[in-house]
Coordinates of C-alpha atoms and ligand atoms in Angstrom, one line a residue:
X122 CA -62.9 4.5 54.6
X123 CA -61.1 7.8 54.9
X124 CA -60.8 10.1 51.9
X125 CA -59.0 13.2 50.8
X126 CA -61.7 15.8 50.1
X127 CA -59.6 18.8 49.1
X128 CA -56.1 20.3 49.0
X129 CA -55.1 23.7 50.1
X130 CA -51.9 25.5 48.9
X131 CA -50.4 28.6 50.6
X132 CA -47.3 30.6 51.3
X133 CA -46.1 30.7 54.9
X134 CA -44.4 34.1 55.2
X135 CA -43.4 34.5 58.9
X136 CA -44.3 38.2 58.9
X137 CA -47.9 37.3 58.2
X138 CA -47.9 35.5 61.6
X139 CA -46.4 38.6 63.3
X140 CA -49.0 40.9 61.6
X141 CA -51.8 38.7 63.0
X142 CA -50.3 38.3 66.4
X143 CA -49.7 42.1 66.7
X144 CA -53.1 43.1 65.5
X145 CA -51.9 44.7 62.2
X146 CA -54.1 42.9 59.7
X147 CA -56.2 46.0 59.0
X148 CA -53.1 48.1 58.0
X149 CA -53.2 48.9 54.2
X150 CA -50.1 46.7 53.5
X151 CA -51.4 43.6 55.2
X152 CA -55.1 44.2 54.4
X153 CA -54.3 43.3 50.8
X154 CA -52.7 40.0 51.8
X155 CA -55.5 39.0 54.3
X156 CA -58.2 39.9 51.8
X157 CA -57.1 37.0 49.7
X158 CA -57.9 34.6 52.6
X159 CA -61.4 35.9 53.5
X160 CA -63.0 33.4 51.2
X161 CA -60.8 30.6 52.5
X162 CA -61.7 31.2 56.2
X163 CA -65.4 30.8 55.4
X164 CA -64.7 27.9 53.1
X165 CA -62.8 26.1 55.8
X166 CA -65.7 26.7 58.3
X167 CA -68.1 25.3 55.7
X168 CA -65.7 22.4 54.8
X169 CA -64.0 21.5 58.1
X170 CA -62.3 18.2 57.7
X171 CA -61.7 15.6 60.4
X172 CA -57.9 15.8 60.0
X173 CA -55.5 18.1 58.1
X174 CA -52.3 16.5 56.7
X175 CA -50.1 19.5 56.6
X176 CA -47.0 19.4 54.4
X177 CA -44.5 22.1 55.4
X178 CA -40.8 22.7 56.0
X179 CA -39.0 23.3 59.2
X180 CA -36.6 26.2 59.2
X181 CA -33.8 24.8 61.4
X182 CA -36.1 25.1 64.4
X183 CA -37.0 21.5 65.2
X184 CA -34.1 20.1 63.1
X185 CA -30.6 21.4 62.6
X186 CA -27.5 20.3 60.7
X187 CA -27.2 17.5 63.3
X188 CA -30.3 15.7 61.9
X189 CA -31.8 16.3 58.5
X190 CA -34.8 14.0 57.6
X191 CA -35.9 14.3 54.0
X192 CA -39.5 13.4 55.0
X193 CA -40.7 13.4 58.6
X194 CA -44.2 12.5 59.8
X195 CA -45.4 13.8 63.2
X196 CA -47.0 10.9 65.0
X197 CA -47.6 12.4 68.4
X198 CA -50.8 13.5 70.1
X199 CA -49.6 17.0 70.5
X200 CA -47.0 19.4 69.0
X201 CA -45.7 22.5 70.8
X202 CA -45.3 25.8 69.0
X203 CA -41.6 26.4 68.3
X204 CA -39.6 29.3 69.7
X205 CA -38.0 30.9 66.6
X206 CA -36.0 33.4 68.6
X207 CA -38.6 35.8 69.9
X208 CA -40.8 33.3 71.9
X209 CA -43.4 30.9 70.6
X210 CA -46.3 32.5 68.6
X211 CA -49.4 33.0 70.8
X212 CA -51.4 30.4 68.9
X213 CA -53.1 27.2 70.1
X214 CA -51.1 24.0 70.6
X215 CA -51.4 21.6 67.6
X216 CA -53.2 18.4 68.3
X217 CA -52.2 15.4 66.2
X218 CA -53.9 12.2 65.0
X219 CA -51.5 9.4 66.1
X220 CA -53.7 6.6 64.7
X221 CA -54.0 8.0 61.2
X222 CA -50.4 9.2 61.2
X223 CA -49.2 5.7 62.1
X224 CA -51.4 4.1 59.4
X225 CA -50.0 6.5 56.8
X226 CA -46.4 5.8 57.9
X227 CA -47.0 2.1 57.7
X228 CA -48.6 2.3 54.2
X229 CA -46.2 4.8 52.7
X230 CA -43.0 3.1 54.1
X231 CA -44.3 -0.2 52.8
X232 CA -44.7 1.6 49.5
X233 CA -40.9 2.3 49.5
X234 CA -40.8 5.9 50.7
X235 CA -38.4 6.4 53.6
X236 CA -40.3 8.5 56.2
X237 CA -38.7 9.5 59.6
X238 CA -41.2 8.9 62.4
X239 CA -41.1 11.9 64.8
X240 CA -42.8 12.1 68.1
X241 CA -41.2 15.4 69.3
X242 CA -41.3 18.2 66.8
X243 CA -42.1 21.8 67.8
X244 CA -43.8 23.3 64.8
X245 CA -42.5 26.6 63.3
X246 CA -44.0 29.3 61.1
X247 CA -44.0 26.9 58.2
X248 CA -47.0 25.1 59.8
X249 CA -48.6 27.8 62.1
X250 CA -48.8 30.6 59.5
X251 CA -50.9 28.5 57.0
X252 CA -53.2 27.5 59.9
X253 CA -53.5 31.2 61.0
X254 CA -54.2 32.3 57.4
X255 CA -57.0 29.7 57.0
X256 CA -58.4 29.8 60.5
X257 CA -57.8 33.3 61.9
X258 CA -57.2 33.4 65.6
X259 CA -59.4 30.6 67.2
X260 CA -59.1 29.4 70.8
X261 CA -58.3 25.9 69.4
X262 CA -57.5 24.8 65.8
X263 CA -60.6 23.3 64.2
X264 CA -59.3 19.7 63.9
X265 CA -56.3 17.5 64.5
X266 CA -53.3 18.2 62.3
X267 CA -50.6 15.7 61.1
X268 CA -47.4 17.7 60.6
X269 CA -45.4 16.4 57.6
X270 CA -42.0 18.1 57.4
X271 CA -40.0 18.1 54.1
X272 CA -36.3 19.1 53.9
X273 CA -36.1 21.9 51.4
X274 CA -33.5 23.8 53.3
X275 CA -30.3 21.7 53.2
X276 CA -29.3 20.1 49.9
X277 CA -29.8 17.5 48.7
X278 CA -33.5 18.1 48.7
X279 CA -36.2 15.8 47.2
X280 CA -37.2 16.2 43.6
X281 CA -40.6 17.5 42.5
X282 CA -41.2 14.1 40.9
X283 CA -40.5 12.3 44.2
X284 CA -42.8 14.7 46.0
X285 CA -45.6 14.1 43.5
X286 CA -45.2 10.3 43.7
X287 CA -45.2 10.5 47.5
X288 CA -48.5 12.4 47.3
X289 CA -49.9 9.5 45.4
X290 CA -48.7 7.1 48.0
X291 CA -50.3 9.3 50.7
X292 CA -53.6 9.2 48.7
X293 CA -53.5 5.4 48.7
X294 CA -52.6 5.3 52.4
X295 CA -55.6 7.6 53.4
X296 CA -58.0 5.6 51.2
X297 CA -57.0 2.4 53.0
X298 CA -57.7 3.8 56.5
X299 CA -60.7 2.0 58.1
X300 CA -62.5 5.0 59.4
X301 CA -64.8 7.4 57.6
X302 CA -62.6 10.5 58.0
X303 CA -62.6 13.5 55.7
X304 CA -58.9 14.5 55.3
X305 CA -57.5 17.6 53.7
X306 CA -54.0 17.8 52.5
X307 CA -52.2 21.2 52.6
X308 CA -49.1 22.0 50.6
X309 CA -47.3 25.1 51.9
X310 CA -44.3 27.4 51.3
X311 CA -43.3 29.4 48.3
X312 CA -44.0 31.2 46.0
X313 CA -41.0 32.9 44.4
X314 CA -38.6 34.4 47.0
X315 CA -34.9 34.6 47.7
X316 CA -33.8 35.7 51.2
X317 CA -30.0 35.7 50.6
X318 CA -27.2 36.8 48.3
X319 CA -27.1 39.3 45.5
X320 CA -30.5 38.3 44.2
X321 CA -32.3 38.7 47.6
X322 CA -35.8 40.1 47.0
X323 CA -36.3 38.2 43.7
X324 CA -40.0 37.8 42.7
X325 CA -41.1 36.3 39.4
X326 CA -44.9 36.9 38.9
X327 CA -45.0 35.3 35.5
X328 CA -43.3 32.1 36.6
X329 CA -45.4 31.8 39.7
X330 CA -48.7 32.1 37.8
X331 CA -47.5 29.6 35.2
X332 CA -46.7 27.3 38.1
X333 CA -50.2 27.7 39.5
X334 CA -51.8 27.1 36.0
X335 CA -49.7 23.9 35.6
X336 CA -50.3 22.7 39.1
X337 CA -54.0 22.8 38.5
X338 CA -54.1 21.4 34.9
X339 CA -51.0 19.2 34.4
X340 CA -49.2 18.3 37.6
X341 CA -47.6 15.2 36.2
X342 CA -45.6 17.3 33.7
X343 CA -44.9 20.0 36.3
X344 CA -43.4 17.3 38.6
X345 CA -40.6 16.7 36.0
X346 CA -39.3 20.3 36.5
X347 CA -35.7 20.1 37.8
X348 CA -34.5 21.9 40.9
X349 CA -32.3 24.3 39.0
X350 CA -35.5 25.8 37.3
X351 CA -37.0 26.5 40.6
X352 CA -33.9 28.1 42.0
X353 CA -33.1 30.1 38.8
X354 CA -36.6 31.3 38.2
X355 CA -38.3 31.4 41.6
X356 CA -35.2 32.1 43.8
X357 CA -33.3 30.0 46.3
X358 CA -36.4 29.7 48.6
X359 CA -38.7 29.1 45.7
X360 CA -37.6 25.5 46.0
X361 CA -40.2 25.3 48.9
X362 CA -42.8 24.9 46.0
X363 CA -41.9 21.2 45.5
X364 CA -44.0 20.6 48.6
X365 CA -47.1 21.7 46.8
X366 CA -46.6 18.7 44.5
X367 CA -47.1 16.3 47.5
X368 CA -50.6 17.8 48.1
X369 CA -51.4 17.8 44.4
X370 CA -50.3 14.2 44.0
X371 CA -52.7 13.2 46.7
X372 CA -55.7 14.5 44.8
X373 CA -58.0 12.0 43.0
X374 CA -56.4 10.0 40.2
X375 CA -59.0 11.3 37.7
X376 CA -57.4 14.7 38.1
X377 CA -53.9 13.7 37.3
X378 CA -54.2 14.8 33.7
X379 CA -57.0 17.3 33.9
X380 CA -58.1 20.1 36.2
X381 CA -59.9 19.5 39.5
X382 CA -62.4 22.1 40.7
X383 CA -60.7 25.3 41.6
X384 CA -62.6 26.7 44.6
X385 CA -60.3 29.7 45.1
X386 CA -57.1 31.2 43.6
X387 CA -55.2 34.2 44.9
X388 CA -51.8 35.8 44.2
X389 CA -50.3 38.9 45.7
X390 CA -47.0 40.7 45.9
X391 CA -45.5 41.7 48.3
X392 CA -45.7 40.1 51.7
X393 CA -42.3 40.6 53.4
X394 CA -39.8 39.2 50.8
X395 CA -42.2 36.8 49.3
X396 CA -44.9 36.5 46.6
X397 CA -48.0 35.0 48.2
X398 CA -49.8 32.3 46.3
X399 CA -52.9 30.4 47.4
X400 CA -55.1 27.8 45.9
X401 CA -58.0 25.6 47.1
X402 CA -58.7 22.5 44.9
X403 CA -61.7 20.3 45.6
X404 CA -61.9 16.6 44.8
X405 CA -65.7 16.5 44.4
Ligands
DHB561 C1 -39.6 34.9 54.6 C2 -40.2 33.9 53.9 C3 -40.0 32.5 54.2 O1 -40.5 31.5 53.5 C4 -39.3 32.2 55.4 O2 -39.2 30.9 55.7 C5 -38.7 33.2 56.1 C6 -38.8 34.6 55.7 C7 -39.8 36.3 54.2 O3 -40.4 36.6 53.2 O4 -39.4 37.2 54.9
FE562 FE1 -39.9 29.4 54.4

């Protein structure tokens, strides 16, 4: 049977992608950000899964106000890199895993979660920047990736509680797949940031670190946090953090009320307008 071996959490700041693509990672400003991922790149080499289930949000690139799926699962064999206005990032195409994606869709939809099946979804910085942070600049990504897009852009957006329970349904779906695949689930976006209005530039270190502590040790209680707390404390784009609860909900049941193994933890301000947070949790 397939199983979830670990979960990875990381911010997806688009300027990080630009820094990599333009060869600026050694500059003092960016060096401090990339230093937090040195461990992670080696860890991923040592723990390469068969498939990455990558929870992220589209930023009005694949979707628009014409079509707003709350949860969309990418079931295609391949996903193009989105053109976000200055050409697609020069990164490898993303190969999918149609069989596992279809199985997860079947199981999770039968478990009463409404997923939208997507076969054409160009992937934007929400998905490619986490891959770049964890993999560097390879000729091909190390394994197939199932894109799982969550609407955290246009309200109404799903609650943390629903995201956490969806993660549990994904755990069950993976565990019932009849192939011995090692699957990682990544939760991306966040941490505190606000890109608009009078509070643009808002960062809340204390809140972010309390979020990380609780995500590790007591996610079931964290999942009860209402949207308004995210927006008030972590800024309008801080709401992206509900996606981390999907990945955390997919960790082993035994860790629902106590901490899993923390392989790595990193927090840094600033990266563009965003606080960068990063965690690796292992199921073993
Ligand atoms: C920034 C962060 C984001 O999450 C995003 O989607 C766009 C921009 C930023 O910090 O600049
Ligand atoms: Fe974003």
